[in-house]
XYZ file of C-alpha atoms in Angstrom:
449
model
C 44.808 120.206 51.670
C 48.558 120.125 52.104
C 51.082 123.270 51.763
C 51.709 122.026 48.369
C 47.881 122.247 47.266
C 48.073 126.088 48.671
C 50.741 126.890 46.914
C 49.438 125.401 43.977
C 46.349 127.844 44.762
C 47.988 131.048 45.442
C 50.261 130.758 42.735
C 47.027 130.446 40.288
C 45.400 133.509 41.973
C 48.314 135.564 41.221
C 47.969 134.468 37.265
C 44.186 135.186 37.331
C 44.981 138.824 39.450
C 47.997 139.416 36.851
C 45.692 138.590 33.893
C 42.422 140.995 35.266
C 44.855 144.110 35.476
C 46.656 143.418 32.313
C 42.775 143.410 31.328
C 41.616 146.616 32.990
C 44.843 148.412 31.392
C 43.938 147.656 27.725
C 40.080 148.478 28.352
C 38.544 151.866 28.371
C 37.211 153.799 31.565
C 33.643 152.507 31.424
C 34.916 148.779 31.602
C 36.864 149.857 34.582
C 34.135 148.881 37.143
C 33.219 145.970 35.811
C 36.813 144.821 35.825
C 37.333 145.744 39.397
C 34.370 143.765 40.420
C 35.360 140.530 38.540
C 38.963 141.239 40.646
C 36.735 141.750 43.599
C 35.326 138.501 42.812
C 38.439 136.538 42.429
C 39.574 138.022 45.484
C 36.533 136.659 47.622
C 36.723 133.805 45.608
C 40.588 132.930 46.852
C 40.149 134.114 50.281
C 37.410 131.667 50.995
C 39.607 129.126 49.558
C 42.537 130.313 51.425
C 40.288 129.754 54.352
C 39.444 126.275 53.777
C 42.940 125.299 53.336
C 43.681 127.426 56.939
C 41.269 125.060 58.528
C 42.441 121.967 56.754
C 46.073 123.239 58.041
C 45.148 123.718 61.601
C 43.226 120.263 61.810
C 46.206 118.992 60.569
C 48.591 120.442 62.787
C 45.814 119.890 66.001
C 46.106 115.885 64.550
C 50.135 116.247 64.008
C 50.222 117.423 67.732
C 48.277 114.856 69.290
C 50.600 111.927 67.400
C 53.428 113.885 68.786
C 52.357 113.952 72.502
C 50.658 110.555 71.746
C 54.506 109.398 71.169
C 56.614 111.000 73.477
C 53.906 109.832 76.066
C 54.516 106.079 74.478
C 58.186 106.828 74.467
C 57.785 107.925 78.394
C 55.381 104.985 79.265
C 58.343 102.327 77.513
C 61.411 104.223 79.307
C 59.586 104.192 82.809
C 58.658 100.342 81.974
C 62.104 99.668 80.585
C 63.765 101.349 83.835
C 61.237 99.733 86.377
C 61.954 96.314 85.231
C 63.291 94.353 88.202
C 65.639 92.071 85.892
C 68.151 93.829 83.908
C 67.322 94.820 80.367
C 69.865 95.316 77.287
C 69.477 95.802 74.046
C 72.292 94.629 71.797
C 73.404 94.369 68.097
C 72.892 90.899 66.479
C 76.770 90.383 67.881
C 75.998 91.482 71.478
C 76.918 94.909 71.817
C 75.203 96.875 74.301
C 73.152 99.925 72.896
C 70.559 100.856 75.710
C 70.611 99.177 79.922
C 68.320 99.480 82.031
C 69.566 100.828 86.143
C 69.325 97.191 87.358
C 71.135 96.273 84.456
C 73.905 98.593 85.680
C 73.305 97.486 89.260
C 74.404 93.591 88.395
C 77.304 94.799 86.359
C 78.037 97.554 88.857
C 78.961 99.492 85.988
C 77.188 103.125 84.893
C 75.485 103.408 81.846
C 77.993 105.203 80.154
C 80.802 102.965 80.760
C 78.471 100.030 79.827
C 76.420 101.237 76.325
C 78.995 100.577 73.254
C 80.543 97.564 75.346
C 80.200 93.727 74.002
C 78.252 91.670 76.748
C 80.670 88.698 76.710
C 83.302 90.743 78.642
C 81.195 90.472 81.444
C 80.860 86.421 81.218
C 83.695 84.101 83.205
C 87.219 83.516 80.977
C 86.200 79.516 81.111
C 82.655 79.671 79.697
C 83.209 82.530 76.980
C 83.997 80.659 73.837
C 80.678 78.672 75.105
C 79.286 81.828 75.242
C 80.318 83.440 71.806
C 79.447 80.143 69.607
C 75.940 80.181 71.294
C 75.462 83.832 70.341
C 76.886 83.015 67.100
C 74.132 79.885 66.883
C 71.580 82.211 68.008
C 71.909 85.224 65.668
C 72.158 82.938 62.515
C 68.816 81.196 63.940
C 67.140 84.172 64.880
C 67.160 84.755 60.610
C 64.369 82.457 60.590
C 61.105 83.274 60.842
C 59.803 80.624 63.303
C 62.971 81.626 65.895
C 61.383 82.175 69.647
C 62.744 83.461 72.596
C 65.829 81.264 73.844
C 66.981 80.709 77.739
C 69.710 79.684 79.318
C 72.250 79.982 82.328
C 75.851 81.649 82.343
C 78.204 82.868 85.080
C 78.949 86.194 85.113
C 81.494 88.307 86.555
C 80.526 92.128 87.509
C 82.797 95.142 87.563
C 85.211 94.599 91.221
C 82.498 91.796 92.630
C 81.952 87.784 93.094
C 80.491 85.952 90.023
C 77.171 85.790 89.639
C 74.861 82.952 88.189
C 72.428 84.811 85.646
C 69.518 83.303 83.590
C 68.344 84.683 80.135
C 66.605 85.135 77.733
C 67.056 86.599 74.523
C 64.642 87.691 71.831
C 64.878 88.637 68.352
C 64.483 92.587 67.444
C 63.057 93.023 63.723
C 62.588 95.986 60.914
C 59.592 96.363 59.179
C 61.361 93.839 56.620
C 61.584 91.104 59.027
C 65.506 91.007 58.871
C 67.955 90.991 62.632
C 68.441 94.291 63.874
C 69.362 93.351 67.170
C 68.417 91.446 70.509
C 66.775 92.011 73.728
C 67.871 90.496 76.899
C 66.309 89.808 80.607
C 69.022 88.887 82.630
C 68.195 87.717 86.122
C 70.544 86.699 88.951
C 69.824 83.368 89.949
C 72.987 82.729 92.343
C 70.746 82.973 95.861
C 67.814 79.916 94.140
C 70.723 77.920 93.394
C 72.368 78.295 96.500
C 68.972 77.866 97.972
C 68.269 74.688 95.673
C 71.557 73.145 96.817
C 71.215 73.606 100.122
C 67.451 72.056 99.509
C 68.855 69.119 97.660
C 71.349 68.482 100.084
C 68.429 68.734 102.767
C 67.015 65.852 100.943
C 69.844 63.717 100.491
C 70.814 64.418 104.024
C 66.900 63.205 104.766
C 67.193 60.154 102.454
C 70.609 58.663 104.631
C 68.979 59.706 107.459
C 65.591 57.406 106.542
C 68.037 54.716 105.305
C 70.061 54.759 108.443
C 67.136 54.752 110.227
C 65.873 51.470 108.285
C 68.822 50.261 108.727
C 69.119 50.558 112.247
C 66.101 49.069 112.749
C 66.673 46.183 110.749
C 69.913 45.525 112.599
C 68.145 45.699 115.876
C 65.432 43.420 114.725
C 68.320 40.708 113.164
C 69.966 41.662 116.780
C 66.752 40.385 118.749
C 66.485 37.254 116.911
C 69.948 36.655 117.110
C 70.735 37.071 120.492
C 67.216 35.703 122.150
C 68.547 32.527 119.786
C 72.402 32.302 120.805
C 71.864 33.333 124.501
C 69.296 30.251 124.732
C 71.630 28.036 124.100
C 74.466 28.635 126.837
C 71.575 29.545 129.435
C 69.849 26.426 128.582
C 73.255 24.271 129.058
C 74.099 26.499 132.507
C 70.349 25.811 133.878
C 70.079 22.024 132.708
C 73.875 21.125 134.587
C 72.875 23.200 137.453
C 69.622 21.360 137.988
C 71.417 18.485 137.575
C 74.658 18.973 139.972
C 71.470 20.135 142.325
C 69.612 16.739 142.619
C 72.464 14.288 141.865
C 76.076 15.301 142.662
C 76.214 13.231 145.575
C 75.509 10.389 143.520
C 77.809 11.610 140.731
C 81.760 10.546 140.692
C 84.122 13.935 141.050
C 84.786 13.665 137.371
C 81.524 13.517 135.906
C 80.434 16.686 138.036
C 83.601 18.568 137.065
C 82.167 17.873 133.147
C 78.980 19.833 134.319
C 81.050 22.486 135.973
C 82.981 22.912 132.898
C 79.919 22.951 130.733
C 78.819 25.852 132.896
C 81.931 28.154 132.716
C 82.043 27.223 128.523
C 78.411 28.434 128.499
C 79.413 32.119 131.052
C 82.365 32.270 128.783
C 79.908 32.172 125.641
C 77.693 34.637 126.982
C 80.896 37.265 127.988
C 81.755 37.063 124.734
C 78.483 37.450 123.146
C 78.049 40.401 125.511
C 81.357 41.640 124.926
C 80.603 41.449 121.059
C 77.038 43.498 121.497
C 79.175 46.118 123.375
C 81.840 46.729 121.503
C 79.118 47.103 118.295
C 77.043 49.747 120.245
C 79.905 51.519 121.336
C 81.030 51.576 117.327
C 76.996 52.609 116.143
C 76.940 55.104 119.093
C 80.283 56.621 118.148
C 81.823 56.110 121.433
C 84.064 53.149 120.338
C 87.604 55.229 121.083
C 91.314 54.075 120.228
C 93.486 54.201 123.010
C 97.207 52.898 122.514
C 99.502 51.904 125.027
C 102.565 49.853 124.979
C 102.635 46.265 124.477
C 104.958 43.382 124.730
C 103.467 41.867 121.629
C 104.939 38.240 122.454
C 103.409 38.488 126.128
C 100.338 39.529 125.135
C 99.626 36.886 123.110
C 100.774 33.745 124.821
C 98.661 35.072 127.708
C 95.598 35.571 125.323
C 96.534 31.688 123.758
C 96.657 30.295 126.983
C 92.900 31.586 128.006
C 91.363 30.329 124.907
C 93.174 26.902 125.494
C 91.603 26.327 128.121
C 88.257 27.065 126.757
C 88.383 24.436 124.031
C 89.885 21.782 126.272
C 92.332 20.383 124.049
C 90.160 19.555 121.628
C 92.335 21.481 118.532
C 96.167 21.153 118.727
C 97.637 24.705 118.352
C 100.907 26.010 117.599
C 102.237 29.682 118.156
C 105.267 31.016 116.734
C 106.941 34.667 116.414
C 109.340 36.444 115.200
C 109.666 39.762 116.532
C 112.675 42.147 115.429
C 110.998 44.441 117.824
C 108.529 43.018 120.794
C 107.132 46.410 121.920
C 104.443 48.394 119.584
C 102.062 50.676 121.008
C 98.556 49.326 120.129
C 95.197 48.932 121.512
C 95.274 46.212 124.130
C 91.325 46.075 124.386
C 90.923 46.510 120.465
C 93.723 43.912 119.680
C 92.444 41.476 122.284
C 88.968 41.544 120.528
C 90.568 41.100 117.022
C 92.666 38.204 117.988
C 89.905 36.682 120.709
C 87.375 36.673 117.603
C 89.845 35.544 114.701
C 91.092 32.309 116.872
C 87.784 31.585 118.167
C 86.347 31.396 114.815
C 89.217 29.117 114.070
C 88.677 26.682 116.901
C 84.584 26.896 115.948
C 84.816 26.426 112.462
C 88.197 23.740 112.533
C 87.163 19.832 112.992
C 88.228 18.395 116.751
C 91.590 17.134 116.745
C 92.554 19.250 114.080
C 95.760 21.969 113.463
C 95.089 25.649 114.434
C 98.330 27.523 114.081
C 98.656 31.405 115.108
C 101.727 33.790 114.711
C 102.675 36.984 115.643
C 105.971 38.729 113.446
C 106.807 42.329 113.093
C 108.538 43.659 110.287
C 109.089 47.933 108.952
C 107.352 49.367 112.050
C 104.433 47.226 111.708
C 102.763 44.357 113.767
C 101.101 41.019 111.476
C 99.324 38.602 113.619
C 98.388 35.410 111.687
C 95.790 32.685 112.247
C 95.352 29.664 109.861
C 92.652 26.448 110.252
C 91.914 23.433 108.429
C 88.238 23.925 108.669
C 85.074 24.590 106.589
C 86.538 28.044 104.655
C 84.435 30.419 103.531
C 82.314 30.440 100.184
C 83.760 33.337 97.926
C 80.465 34.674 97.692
C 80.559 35.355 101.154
C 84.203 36.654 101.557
C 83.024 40.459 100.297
C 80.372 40.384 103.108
C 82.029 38.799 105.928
C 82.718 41.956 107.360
C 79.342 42.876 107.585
C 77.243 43.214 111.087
C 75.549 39.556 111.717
C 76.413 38.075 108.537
C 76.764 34.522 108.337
C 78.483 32.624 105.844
C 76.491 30.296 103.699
C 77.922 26.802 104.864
C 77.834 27.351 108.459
C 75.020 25.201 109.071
C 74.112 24.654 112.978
C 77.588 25.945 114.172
C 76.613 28.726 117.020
C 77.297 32.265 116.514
C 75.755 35.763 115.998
C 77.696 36.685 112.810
C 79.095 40.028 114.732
C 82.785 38.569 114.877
C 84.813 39.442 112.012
C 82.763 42.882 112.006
C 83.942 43.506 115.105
C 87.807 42.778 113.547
C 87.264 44.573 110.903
C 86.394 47.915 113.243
C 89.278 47.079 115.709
C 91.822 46.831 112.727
C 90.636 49.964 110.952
C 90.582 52.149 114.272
C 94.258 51.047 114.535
C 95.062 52.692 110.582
C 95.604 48.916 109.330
C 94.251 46.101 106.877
C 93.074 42.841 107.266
C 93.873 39.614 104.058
C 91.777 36.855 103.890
C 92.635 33.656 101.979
C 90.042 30.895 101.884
C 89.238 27.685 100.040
C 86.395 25.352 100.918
C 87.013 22.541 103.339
C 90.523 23.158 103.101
C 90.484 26.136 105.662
C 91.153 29.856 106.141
C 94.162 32.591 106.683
C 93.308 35.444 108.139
C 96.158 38.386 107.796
C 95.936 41.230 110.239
C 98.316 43.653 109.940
C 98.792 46.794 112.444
C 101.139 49.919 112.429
C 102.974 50.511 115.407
C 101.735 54.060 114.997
C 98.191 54.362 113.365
C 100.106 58.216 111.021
C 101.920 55.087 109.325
C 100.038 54.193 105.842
C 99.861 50.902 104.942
């Protein structure tokens, strides 16, 4: 029974009282104890009444009490959890306006709650991603309307009261009424900035790993095409030196002076083709080792290289008729002499290898707005332009060399010299009608090409 029902009840006992003394008044004295029992009666009558409804009001108030402590324990239980909650929680409008934050929510913002409840979240997110930011809470508040919207995640940068942005995941989730209609949203926002960092560093662990491996392959590949090479073109000269040896050994004092002077001579081509190849194999593990160094001194360009012409005439014996020209405003540059002497030894000799005997193998030397351009041209076999991209490579061959000697470390070996000196190297070529090979040096390696 409710407080309604005893009113209801007391309100009829004091009609039924009313009515038994209007009663007792109108009837004579001998009625009077029979009157005053019926009110006696009533009386017990209402009392026990009045007591069920007292117990029906106490049970109610005993079941009222226990729903009370029932919620403000639920109500405790939900603030501790909301509070203990290692991410930050908010709860905002359907337009992102904060209305409760948990202390780690505060924490990331490093704002207190008071400052922070009645503020719109998207002042906390970075100027360049906030109209991102406000169409995708736009798009999410019109699609949380429908009833098959689930939680959505995603990553923003955000920028906390006086401190460095942050990188934050969340996620969001829909708060309904009983109707099912948007009330609001909840959101777990966790800083993320340390995983990323973490994940770069990770990623560029791997990369760093994956160059390292394909270095590695690399490096052995080139020593492997290095050991065939070499056993191969050091076979040859030591072959030639061992076979005219033997034979100035048993017969040179049967031989004429000229014909042992060809065996001599077939000797010093065959050291001079093993210097170089050593030379070569240096000069590439100094450049894979790192210890391949540019050290310029001054050079009388013009000197250096008629003296450098007249050493590799007299390595090809005539065979090639070469012409030198120059025309230098300014003799002197301050270059390499060890790096230019490789460039130029390398370029000619590939014209004298690659040119038919007898032929025209011109070189030139100019100089021209602070910078150096040596010049060598042939009539020979020129170079395939398929080849041409990858001549520069480390013991690359081009296609149409055939038989002709060589390790294929040459023009590498140009191409490192010229770069270490800050300059460029052209290359014209046809087939069979021969090859131009531009290389052109500042006189100080600040100067850009």
């Amino acid at each position: 029974m409710n407080l309604d029902d005893l009113a209801l009840q007391i309100q009829l006992m004091r009609k039924r009282v009313a009515l038994l003394q209007r009663q007792s008044e109108q009837q004579k004295a001998q009625e009077d104890i029979e009157v005053i029992t019926d009110v006696f009666k009533e009386l017990y009558l209402a009392l026990e009444e009045m007591q069920i409804v007292n117990e029906d009001l106490q049970q109610q108030n005993e079941e009222l009490f226990n729903a009370q402590q029932s919620l403000i324990a639920q109500g405790q239980r939900y603030q501790e959890l909301f509070e203990e909650v290692p991410d930050a929680y908010l709860v905002t409008d359907p337009r992102g306006v904060i209305q409760e934050a948990n202390s780690a929510a505060q924490n990331m913002l490093n704002i207190s709650k008071n400052f922070l409840l009645g503020k719109a979240l998207g002042i906390f997110v970075l100027e360049k991603e906030l109209i991102a930011f406000h169409l995708k809470l736009t798009h999410l508040s019109d699609r949380a309307e429908t009833p098959d919207w689930k939680m959505q995640e995603w990553e923003v940068n955000l920028r906390p009261r006086n401190k460095t942005p942050i990188i934050a995941a969340m996620k969001v989730a829909a708060i309904r009424n009983q109707q099912g209609n948007l009330v609001g949203l909840r959101w777990l926002v966790r800083d993320i900035s340390e995983s990323k960092r973490l994940q770069a560093k990770l990623q560029w662990a791997e990369e760093a790993m994956r160059q390292a491996l394909a270095k590695e392959r690399e490096f052995s590949e080139l020593k492997s095409r290095l050991l065939t090479t070499a056993s191969h073109e050091f076979r040859n000269p030591l072959t030639t030196i061992h076979s005219s040896a033997e034979l100035l050994e048993h017969y040179r004092h049967l031989w004429s002076d000229e014909r042992q002077q060809i065996h001599l001579r077939r000797i010093q081509t065959s050291v001079m083709h093993i210097t170089q190849l050593l030379n070569d194999l240096l000069v590439l593990n100094q450049d894979e080792t790192g210890k391949l160094e540019f050290n310029p001194t001054p050079l009388n360009l013009v000197e250096f290289c008629r003296d450098l012409l007249e050493e590799l005439e007299q390595s090809d014996r005539s065979q090639h008729a070469i012409v030198f020209s120059s025309e230098c405003q300014c003799p002197s540059a301050n270059l390499d002499a060890k790096l230019l002497r490789q460039i130029l030894t390398n370029l000619f000799s590939n014209c004298l290898k690659y040119s038919p005997i007898g032929s025209t193998v011109k070189f030139s030397v100019t100089t021209a707005n602070e910078r150096a351009i040596f010049q060598t041209q042939d009539s020979g076999i020129g170079i395939p332009p398929a080849d041409i991209e990858h001549i520069f490579e480390p013991f690359h061959r081009a296609s149409n060399t055939g038989n002709i000697p060589g390790m294929g470390l040459g023009m590498s070996i140009v191409k490192q010299g010229v770069d270490l000196h800050g300059g460029e190297i052209i290359v014209e070529s046809a087939i069979d009608a021969g090859t131009t090979f531009t290389v052109i040096l500042p006189f100080s390696r600040d100067l850009h090409i």
